[in-house]
């Protein structure tokens, strides 16, 4: 497998519907064609089970249902890129702070819940294969540091958590036997966390191929800590490692958007100036760090939502989405100043030079 230079552009349908467009050296291009020209070779696509409220309104965040997933995968494959499918096993965002069961599964537990996970996995992959779309890699769960499908699959209930993970894995192995299976945690510099989690599942002989890590320098610390963790866990568990998510700001401007994450305080924590050059230097050093994992076990990097331009209407959640997650944070555009494009949709230097990384 070639070193993965990847992006997660799951918001793209929503962005384009609100007028987003993208330019390479001043010329407007289809986003996927542009990404391929810059050296991107894989796209990560999240999938939610039913990201709509009882009135059929989207929860926001790109509305990544099955049909949207198929549309994004088609565009990636058409432009010569492979894709990683990221199952959240939820109707909306799943991460260490929330792993909400899909509405249709709310009252399921035990074997019934395991079966639901298996069938959702199988049916999704069948639908993709029917369109001649076969993922190169599949994430079984998203940032499952604290488990998935709470309360049943909480990390403190390891037996049940593993059964649910294995149900997803079984579906992948049956439908896409060549796909690499990724188990993905957050906070990629926390070696103690990774050792505790993967030690806890060792006795269950879980069948997977890659450890995925989220790494955000403004929250997780320096690259030396990331290096130490990747070297340790790749050897300890005999697995390849992958940065499943990363990003950094190229400016601290908010462009008038609500909910923007990156600011001057976070900039200071990264050691990189919030400029296009600073963004490029960070990404170049991150690529080098992953390439240098011992025994060639570092296989690539995915940049999270590089095309999320500062469009206020493209929020990470609608009001109904916040209600589904029991989230009190105000919806907004989290990524407006962390994209790999400027506010006008022109490719930043980091993207223009990714072919040299």
Tab-separated table of C-alpha atoms in Angstrom, residues 35-238:
chain	number	residue	atom	x	y	z
A	35	UNK	CA	-7.386	16.941	-4.458
A	36	UNK	CA	-6.105	14.219	-6.771
A	37	UNK	CA	-4.010	16.741	-8.695
A	38	UNK	CA	-2.426	17.868	-5.416
A	39	UNK	CA	-1.418	14.319	-4.468
A	40	UNK	CA	-4.293	13.129	-2.261
A	41	UNK	CA	-4.828	9.387	-2.756
A	42	UNK	CA	-7.537	8.435	-0.239
A	43	UNK	CA	-10.744	9.963	1.114
A	44	UNK	CA	-12.246	9.191	4.522
A	45	UNK	CA	-16.048	9.207	4.656
A	46	UNK	CA	-18.105	9.032	7.850
A	47	UNK	CA	-21.492	7.344	7.865
A	48	UNK	CA	-24.407	7.823	10.252
A	49	UNK	CA	-27.389	5.494	10.451
A	50	UNK	CA	-30.309	7.980	10.336
A	51	UNK	CA	-29.123	11.597	10.753
A	52	UNK	CA	-32.608	13.164	10.665
A	53	UNK	CA	-35.173	14.200	13.266
A	54	UNK	CA	-38.787	13.035	13.384
A	55	UNK	CA	-39.726	15.748	10.866
A	56	UNK	CA	-37.046	14.640	8.419
A	57	UNK	CA	-34.736	17.587	9.115
A	58	UNK	CA	-30.989	16.973	9.007
A	59	UNK	CA	-29.018	16.909	12.234
A	60	UNK	CA	-26.348	18.894	10.385
A	61	UNK	CA	-22.653	18.114	10.050
A	62	UNK	CA	-23.012	17.091	6.429
A	63	UNK	CA	-26.020	14.776	6.765
A	64	UNK	CA	-23.877	11.724	6.119
A	65	UNK	CA	-26.471	9.040	5.487
A	66	UNK	CA	-25.962	6.111	3.120
A	67	UNK	CA	-26.914	8.011	-0.047
A	68	UNK	CA	-24.531	10.863	0.754
A	69	UNK	CA	-21.788	8.347	1.487
A	70	UNK	CA	-22.348	6.675	-1.898
A	71	UNK	CA	-22.221	10.032	-3.694
A	72	UNK	CA	-18.929	11.021	-2.040
A	73	UNK	CA	-17.380	7.599	-2.636
A	74	UNK	CA	-18.348	7.757	-6.333
A	75	UNK	CA	-16.637	11.105	-6.738
A	76	UNK	CA	-13.494	9.885	-4.991
A	77	UNK	CA	-13.240	6.702	-7.049
A	78	UNK	CA	-14.064	8.510	-10.312
A	79	UNK	CA	-11.054	10.744	-9.672
A	80	UNK	CA	-8.668	7.886	-8.975
A	81	UNK	CA	-8.723	7.867	-5.182
A	82	UNK	CA	-9.536	5.070	-2.745
A	83	UNK	CA	-11.687	5.534	0.341
A	84	UNK	CA	-11.887	4.645	4.007
A	85	UNK	CA	-15.398	4.142	5.398
A	86	UNK	CA	-15.856	5.401	8.970
A	87	UNK	CA	-18.800	3.775	10.781
A	88	UNK	CA	-19.944	5.921	13.722
A	89	UNK	CA	-22.641	3.410	14.744
A	90	UNK	CA	-24.827	6.346	15.715
A	91	UNK	CA	-27.283	8.686	14.006
A	92	UNK	CA	-24.841	11.559	14.530
A	93	UNK	CA	-21.378	12.408	15.879
A	94	UNK	CA	-19.665	9.737	17.940
A	95	UNK	CA	-16.508	10.515	19.933
A	96	UNK	CA	-15.125	9.947	23.464
A	97	UNK	CA	-17.755	12.265	24.938
A	98	UNK	CA	-20.786	10.757	23.215
A	99	UNK	CA	-21.654	7.411	21.672
A	100	UNK	CA	-25.438	7.570	21.267
A	101	UNK	CA	-27.311	4.544	19.964
A	102	UNK	CA	-29.210	5.058	16.690
A	103	UNK	CA	-32.876	5.804	17.346
A	104	UNK	CA	-33.916	2.488	15.807
A	105	UNK	CA	-31.669	0.618	18.242
A	106	UNK	CA	-32.553	2.497	21.429
A	107	UNK	CA	-34.283	-0.456	23.082
A	108	UNK	CA	-31.924	-3.146	21.830
A	109	UNK	CA	-29.325	-4.912	23.934
A	110	UNK	CA	-27.404	-8.177	23.973
A	111	UNK	CA	-27.580	-10.319	20.847
A	112	UNK	CA	-30.228	-8.034	19.304
A	113	UNK	CA	-27.855	-5.059	19.451
A	114	UNK	CA	-24.943	-7.120	18.131
A	115	UNK	CA	-27.148	-8.235	15.235
A	116	UNK	CA	-28.132	-4.638	14.489
A	117	UNK	CA	-24.455	-3.641	14.282
A	118	UNK	CA	-23.689	-6.604	12.025
A	119	UNK	CA	-26.635	-5.988	9.691
A	120	UNK	CA	-25.997	-2.235	9.452
A	121	UNK	CA	-22.383	-2.968	8.515
A	122	UNK	CA	-23.301	-5.651	5.980
A	123	UNK	CA	-26.164	-3.730	4.385
A	124	UNK	CA	-24.063	-0.576	4.040
A	125	UNK	CA	-21.199	-2.441	2.403
A	126	UNK	CA	-23.586	-4.359	0.108
A	127	UNK	CA	-25.104	-1.059	-1.042
A	128	UNK	CA	-21.628	0.299	-1.804
A	129	UNK	CA	-20.566	-2.865	-3.610
A	130	UNK	CA	-23.722	-2.716	-5.714
A	131	UNK	CA	-22.368	0.598	-6.992
A	132	UNK	CA	-18.915	-0.971	-7.577
A	133	UNK	CA	-17.581	0.953	-4.580
A	134	UNK	CA	-15.340	-1.121	-2.309
A	135	UNK	CA	-13.574	0.593	0.597
A	136	UNK	CA	-9.842	0.070	0.988
A	137	UNK	CA	-10.189	0.468	4.739
A	138	UNK	CA	-13.055	0.411	7.248
A	139	UNK	CA	-13.207	2.001	10.688
A	140	UNK	CA	-15.329	-0.025	13.098
A	141	UNK	CA	-16.415	2.836	15.339
A	142	UNK	CA	-15.197	6.421	15.598
A	143	UNK	CA	-12.885	7.498	18.445
A	144	UNK	CA	-14.010	4.546	20.562
A	145	UNK	CA	-11.700	5.426	23.467
A	146	UNK	CA	-14.672	5.165	25.834
A	147	UNK	CA	-16.427	2.449	23.872
A	148	UNK	CA	-19.452	2.688	21.582
A	149	UNK	CA	-23.243	2.347	21.679
A	150	UNK	CA	-23.580	3.464	25.277
A	151	UNK	CA	-24.431	2.251	27.829
A	152	UNK	CA	-24.086	-1.323	26.551
A	153	UNK	CA	-20.724	-0.915	24.851
A	154	UNK	CA	-19.078	1.473	27.296
A	155	UNK	CA	-15.368	0.812	27.769
A	156	UNK	CA	-16.021	-0.179	31.396
A	157	UNK	CA	-18.083	-3.091	30.053
A	158	UNK	CA	-15.268	-4.572	28.023
A	159	UNK	CA	-16.974	-7.908	27.333
A	160	UNK	CA	-19.985	-6.230	25.715
A	161	UNK	CA	-17.896	-3.573	23.958
A	162	UNK	CA	-15.779	-6.253	22.306
A	163	UNK	CA	-18.819	-8.255	21.202
A	164	UNK	CA	-20.214	-5.165	19.468
A	165	UNK	CA	-16.870	-4.378	17.818
A	166	UNK	CA	-16.566	-7.987	16.677
A	167	UNK	CA	-20.068	-7.825	15.177
A	168	UNK	CA	-18.983	-4.913	13.002
A	169	UNK	CA	-15.719	-6.622	12.094
A	170	UNK	CA	-17.554	-9.805	11.091
A	171	UNK	CA	-19.705	-7.798	8.692
A	172	UNK	CA	-16.638	-6.181	7.107
A	173	UNK	CA	-14.756	-9.472	6.743
A	174	UNK	CA	-17.751	-11.095	5.042
A	175	UNK	CA	-18.521	-8.270	2.604
A	176	UNK	CA	-15.090	-6.723	1.980
A	177	UNK	CA	-12.490	-9.316	2.976
A	178	UNK	CA	-9.598	-7.340	1.469
A	179	UNK	CA	-10.366	-4.158	3.418
A	180	UNK	CA	-8.051	-3.207	6.265
A	181	UNK	CA	-9.944	-2.812	9.543
A	182	UNK	CA	-9.101	0.193	11.718
A	183	UNK	CA	-9.779	0.648	15.440
A	184	UNK	CA	-9.595	4.363	16.196
A	185	UNK	CA	-8.986	6.198	19.478
A	186	UNK	CA	-8.497	9.890	20.226
A	187	UNK	CA	-5.576	11.737	21.923
A	188	UNK	CA	-2.770	10.147	19.940
A	189	UNK	CA	0.007	11.216	22.304
A	190	UNK	CA	-1.385	9.414	25.378
A	191	UNK	CA	0.604	6.186	25.484
A	192	UNK	CA	-0.875	5.146	28.842
A	193	UNK	CA	-4.394	5.405	27.375
A	194	UNK	CA	-3.507	3.347	24.280
A	195	UNK	CA	-1.754	0.657	26.298
A	196	UNK	CA	-4.652	0.364	28.728
A	197	UNK	CA	-7.269	0.152	25.947
A	198	UNK	CA	-5.517	-2.300	23.663
A	199	UNK	CA	-4.228	-4.408	26.577
A	200	UNK	CA	-7.838	-4.700	27.752
A	201	UNK	CA	-8.997	-6.262	24.459
A	202	UNK	CA	-5.953	-8.485	23.898
A	203	UNK	CA	-7.396	-11.634	25.433
A	204	UNK	CA	-10.459	-11.410	23.152
A	205	UNK	CA	-8.334	-11.879	20.003
A	206	UNK	CA	-10.051	-9.068	18.112
A	207	UNK	CA	-9.366	-9.349	14.367
A	208	UNK	CA	-8.162	-5.963	13.118
A	209	UNK	CA	-5.272	-4.540	11.115
A	210	UNK	CA	-4.580	-0.893	11.953
A	211	UNK	CA	-4.580	1.364	15.009
A	212	UNK	CA	-5.994	4.783	14.100
A	213	UNK	CA	-5.056	7.821	16.165
A	214	UNK	CA	-6.507	11.316	16.319
A	215	UNK	CA	-3.771	13.920	16.657
A	216	UNK	CA	-4.500	17.613	17.102
A	217	UNK	CA	-1.355	19.518	18.148
A	218	UNK	CA	-3.307	22.237	19.958
A	219	UNK	CA	-4.915	19.647	22.247
A	220	UNK	CA	-2.530	16.677	22.254
A	221	UNK	CA	1.008	18.032	22.549
A	222	UNK	CA	4.150	17.751	20.453
A	223	UNK	CA	5.245	15.364	17.743
A	224	UNK	CA	7.862	13.724	19.974
A	225	UNK	CA	5.090	12.330	22.185
A	226	UNK	CA	3.221	11.125	19.113
A	227	UNK	CA	6.377	9.410	17.853
A	228	UNK	CA	6.917	7.626	21.165
A	229	UNK	CA	3.333	6.363	21.241
A	230	UNK	CA	3.258	5.193	17.614
A	231	UNK	CA	6.590	3.393	17.945
A	232	UNK	CA	5.462	1.676	21.142
A	233	UNK	CA	1.969	0.560	20.131
A	234	UNK	CA	2.915	-0.547	16.615
A	235	UNK	CA	5.531	-2.874	18.108
A	236	UNK	CA	3.583	-3.897	21.218
A	237	UNK	CA	0.466	-4.928	19.279
A	238	UNK	CA	2.129	-5.774	15.938
